Coordinates of C-alpha atoms in Angstrom, one line a residue:
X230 CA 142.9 90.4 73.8
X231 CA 140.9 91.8 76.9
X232 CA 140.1 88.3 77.9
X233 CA 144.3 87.2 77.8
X234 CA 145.3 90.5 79.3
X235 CA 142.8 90.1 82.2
X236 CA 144.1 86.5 82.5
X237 CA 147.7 87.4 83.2
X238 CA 147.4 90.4 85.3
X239 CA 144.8 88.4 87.6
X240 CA 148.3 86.0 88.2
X241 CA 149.8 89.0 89.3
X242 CA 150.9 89.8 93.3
X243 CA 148.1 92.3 94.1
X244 CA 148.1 95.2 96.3
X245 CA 145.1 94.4 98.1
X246 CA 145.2 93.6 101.5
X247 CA 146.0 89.6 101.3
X248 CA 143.8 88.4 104.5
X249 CA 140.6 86.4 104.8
X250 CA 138.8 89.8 104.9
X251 CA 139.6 90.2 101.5
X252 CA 136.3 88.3 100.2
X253 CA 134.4 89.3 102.9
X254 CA 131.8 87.0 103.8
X255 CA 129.1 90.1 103.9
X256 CA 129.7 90.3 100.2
X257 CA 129.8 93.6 100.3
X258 CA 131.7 94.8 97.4
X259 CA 132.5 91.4 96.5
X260 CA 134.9 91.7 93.5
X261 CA 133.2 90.3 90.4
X262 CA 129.4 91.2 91.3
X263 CA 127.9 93.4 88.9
X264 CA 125.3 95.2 88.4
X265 CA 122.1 94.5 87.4
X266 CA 122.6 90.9 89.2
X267 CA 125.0 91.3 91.9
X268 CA 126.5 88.6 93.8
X269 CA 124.1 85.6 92.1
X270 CA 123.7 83.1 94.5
X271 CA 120.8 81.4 94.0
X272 CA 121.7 78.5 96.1
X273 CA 123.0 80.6 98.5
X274 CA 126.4 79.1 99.1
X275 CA 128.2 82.2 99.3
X276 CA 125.8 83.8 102.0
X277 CA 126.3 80.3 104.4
X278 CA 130.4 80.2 104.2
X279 CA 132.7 81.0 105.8
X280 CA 135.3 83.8 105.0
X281 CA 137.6 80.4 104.3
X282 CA 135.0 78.7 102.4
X283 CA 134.3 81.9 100.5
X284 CA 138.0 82.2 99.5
X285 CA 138.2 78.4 98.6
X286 CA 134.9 79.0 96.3
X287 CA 136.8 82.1 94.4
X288 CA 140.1 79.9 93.9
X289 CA 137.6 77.3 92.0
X290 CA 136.3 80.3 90.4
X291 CA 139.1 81.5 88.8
X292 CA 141.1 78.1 88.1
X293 CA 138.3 76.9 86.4
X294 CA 137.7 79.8 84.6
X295 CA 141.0 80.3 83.3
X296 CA 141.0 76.6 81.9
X297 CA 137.8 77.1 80.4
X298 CA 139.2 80.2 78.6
X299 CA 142.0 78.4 77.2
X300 CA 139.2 75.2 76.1
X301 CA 137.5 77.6 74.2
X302 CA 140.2 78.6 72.4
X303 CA 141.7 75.1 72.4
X304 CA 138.4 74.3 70.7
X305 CA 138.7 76.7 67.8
X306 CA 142.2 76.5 67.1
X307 CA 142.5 72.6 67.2
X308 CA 139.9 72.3 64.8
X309 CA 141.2 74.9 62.2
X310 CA 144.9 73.9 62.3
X311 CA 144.0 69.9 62.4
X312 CA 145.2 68.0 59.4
X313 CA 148.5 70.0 59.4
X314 CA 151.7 68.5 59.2
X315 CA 153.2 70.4 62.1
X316 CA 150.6 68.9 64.8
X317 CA 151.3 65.1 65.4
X318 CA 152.2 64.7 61.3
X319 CA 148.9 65.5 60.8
X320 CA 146.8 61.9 62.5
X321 CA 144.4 64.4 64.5
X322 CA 141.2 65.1 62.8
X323 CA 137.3 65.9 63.6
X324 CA 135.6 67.3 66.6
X325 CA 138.0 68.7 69.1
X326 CA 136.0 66.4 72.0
X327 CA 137.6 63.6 69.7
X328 CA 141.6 65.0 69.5
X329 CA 142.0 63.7 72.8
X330 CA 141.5 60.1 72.1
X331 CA 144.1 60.4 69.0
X332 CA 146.9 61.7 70.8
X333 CA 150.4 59.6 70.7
X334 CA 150.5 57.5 73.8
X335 CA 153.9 59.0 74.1
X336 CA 152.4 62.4 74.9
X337 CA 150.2 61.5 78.0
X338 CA 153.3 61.8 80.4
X339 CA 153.9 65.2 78.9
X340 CA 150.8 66.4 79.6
X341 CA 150.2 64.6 83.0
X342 CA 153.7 66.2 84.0
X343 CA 152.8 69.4 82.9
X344 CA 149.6 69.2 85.0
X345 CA 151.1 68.4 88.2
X346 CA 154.1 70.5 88.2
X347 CA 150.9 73.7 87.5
X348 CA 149.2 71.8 90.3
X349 CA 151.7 71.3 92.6
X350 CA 153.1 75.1 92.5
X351 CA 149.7 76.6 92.5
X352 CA 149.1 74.3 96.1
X353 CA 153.0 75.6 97.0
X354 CA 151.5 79.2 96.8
X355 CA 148.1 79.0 98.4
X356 CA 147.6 76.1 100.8
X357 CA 148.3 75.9 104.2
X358 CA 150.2 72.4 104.6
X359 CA 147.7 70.0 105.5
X360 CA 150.0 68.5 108.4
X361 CA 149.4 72.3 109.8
X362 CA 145.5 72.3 109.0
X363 CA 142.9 72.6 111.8
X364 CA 141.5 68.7 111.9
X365 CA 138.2 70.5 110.5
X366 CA 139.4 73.3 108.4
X367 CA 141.0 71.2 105.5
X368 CA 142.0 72.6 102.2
X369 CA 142.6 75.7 104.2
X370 CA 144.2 78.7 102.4
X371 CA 147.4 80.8 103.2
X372 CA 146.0 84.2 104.9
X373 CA 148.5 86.0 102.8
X374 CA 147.3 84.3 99.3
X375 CA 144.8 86.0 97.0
X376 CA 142.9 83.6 95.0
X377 CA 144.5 82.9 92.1
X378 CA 147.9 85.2 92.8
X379 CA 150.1 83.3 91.0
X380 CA 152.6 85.8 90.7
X381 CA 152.3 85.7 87.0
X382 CA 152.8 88.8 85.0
X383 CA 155.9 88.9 82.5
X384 CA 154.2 91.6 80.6
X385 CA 154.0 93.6 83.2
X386 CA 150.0 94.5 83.1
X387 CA 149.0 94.8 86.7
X388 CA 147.6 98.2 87.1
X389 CA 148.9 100.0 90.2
X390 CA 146.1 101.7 91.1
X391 CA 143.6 99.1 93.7
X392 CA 140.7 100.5 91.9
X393 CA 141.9 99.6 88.1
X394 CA 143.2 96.0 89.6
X395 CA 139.8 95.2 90.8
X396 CA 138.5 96.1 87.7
X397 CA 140.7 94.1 85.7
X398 CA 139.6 91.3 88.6
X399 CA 136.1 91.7 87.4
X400 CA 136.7 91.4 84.3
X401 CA 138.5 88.3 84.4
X402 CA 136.0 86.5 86.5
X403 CA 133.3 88.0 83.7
X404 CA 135.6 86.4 80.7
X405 CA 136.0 83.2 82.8
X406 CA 132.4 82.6 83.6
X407 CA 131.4 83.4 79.8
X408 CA 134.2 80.9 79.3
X409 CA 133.1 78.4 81.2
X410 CA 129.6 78.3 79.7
X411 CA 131.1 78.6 76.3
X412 CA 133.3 75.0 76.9
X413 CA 130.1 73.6 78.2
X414 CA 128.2 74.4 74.7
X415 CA 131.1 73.6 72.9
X416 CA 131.2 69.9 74.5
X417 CA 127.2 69.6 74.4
X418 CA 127.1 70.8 70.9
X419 CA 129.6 68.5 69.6
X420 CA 128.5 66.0 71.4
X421 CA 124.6 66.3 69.8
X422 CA 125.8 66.2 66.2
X423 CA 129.3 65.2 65.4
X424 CA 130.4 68.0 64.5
X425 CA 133.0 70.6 64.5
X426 CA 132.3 73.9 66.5
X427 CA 133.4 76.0 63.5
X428 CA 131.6 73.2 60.8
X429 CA 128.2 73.8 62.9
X430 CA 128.6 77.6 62.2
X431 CA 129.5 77.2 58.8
X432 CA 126.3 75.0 58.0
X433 CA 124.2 77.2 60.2
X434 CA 125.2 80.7 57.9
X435 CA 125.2 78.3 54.4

C-alpha cells in the first residue's frame, strides 16, 4: 500500500520550487539519498552533470521505477490468476517472462496505443519541443517540470507540507529502486529454471 500511495502522490503537482535548481547539481540534499549511503554514485555520473543532465537522470529514475513496480506485481498476479477464464479464455499459462509471447495478436495495438498515448503526454508535460532545443542541449526539460510531475493524484495524497512531500519523494524512489532490482531477479530467475516466481518459492519452502 505504501509503495502505490507513494506512486500516485509522486504524479502529483508539487510545491517545490519547479526550476533546474531543484536537483541541484551539488547534491546537497538531493531528494532520495539516504543515509547510511547517501547519494551512491559510484560511477560518478551525478557529480559530472549538469543541473539538466541531473534532472534528465531523475526522470529515468522514476519512469523506470514506476514500471518496474507495476512488473513486479505484473509478475505475481499474472502467474496466480493464469488459467482463468476471465484473462484471454484462459490460453495464457507458465512463467510470466512467457505471457507475453501468448497474447492475441489482436491485443498488440492495444497495448502499443496505450504506450504511446502515456509516452506522448508524459513528453507533452516535460520536454522542451525539440524545434526550440539548444542544437547541444537535446532532450532538454521544461524549467517548470518536476521529474515525474504528472499531475496525477485522484486520491488526493499529496501531502501539503514540502517536508512530508519530499518524504513521500523518498520513498518512492526507495520502492522504485527495490522494484527495479526485484524485475531484474524475477526475469533472471525465471529465466535460469523455467519456472514460475511464486512455483520457485513454493519448491524452495516444500
Amino acid at each position: 500500500a505504501a509503495t502505490l500511495a507513494a506512486s500516485a502522490v509522486a504524479f502529483a503537482p508539487s510545491q517545490v520550487a519547479q526550476t533546474s535548481s531543484a536537483l541541484s547539481a551539488s547534491l546537497d540534499g538531493l531528494v532520495g539519498a539516504l543515509e547510511p549511503a547517501g547519494v551512491f554514485d559510484p560511477l560518478g555520473l551525478a557529480e559530472k552533470a549538469t543541473d539538466a543532465t541531473l534532472q534528465r537522470y531523475r526522470e529515468a529514475e522514476l519512469a523506470h521505477g514506476r514500471i518496474a513496480m507495476l512488473a513486479v506485481i505484473g509478475f505475481i498476479v499474472g502467474e496466480q490468476v493464469e488459467g482463468s477464464a476471465f484473462l484471454f479464455d484462459a490460453s495464457i499459462s507458465g512463467p510470466a517472462i512467457t505471457h507475453i509471447t501468448q497474447v492475441p495478436d489482436g491485443f498488440w495495438p492495444v497495448i502499443i496505443a496505450f504506450i504511446g498515448a502515456y509516452e506522448a503526454s508524459r513528453a507533452e508535460a516535460g520536454w522542451v519541443d525539440p524545434a526550440d532545443c539548444p542544437v547541444d542541449q537535446p532532450g532538454l526539460l521544461r524549467d517548470d517540470y518536476l521529474p515525474g510531475d504528472l499531475k496525477f493524484d485522484p486520491l488526493g495524497l499529496k501531502p501539503e507540507d514540502d517536508e512530508e512531500f519530499a518524504i513521500m519523494q523518498t520513498k518512492e524512489l526507495q520502492h522504485g529502486r527495490l522494484g527495479m532490482l526485484a524485475a531484474a531477479g524475477f526475469l533472471a530467475q525465471e529465466a535460469v529454471d523455467g519456472q514460475g516466481i511464486l512455483e520457485h518459492l513454493q519448491g524452495m519452502s516444500a
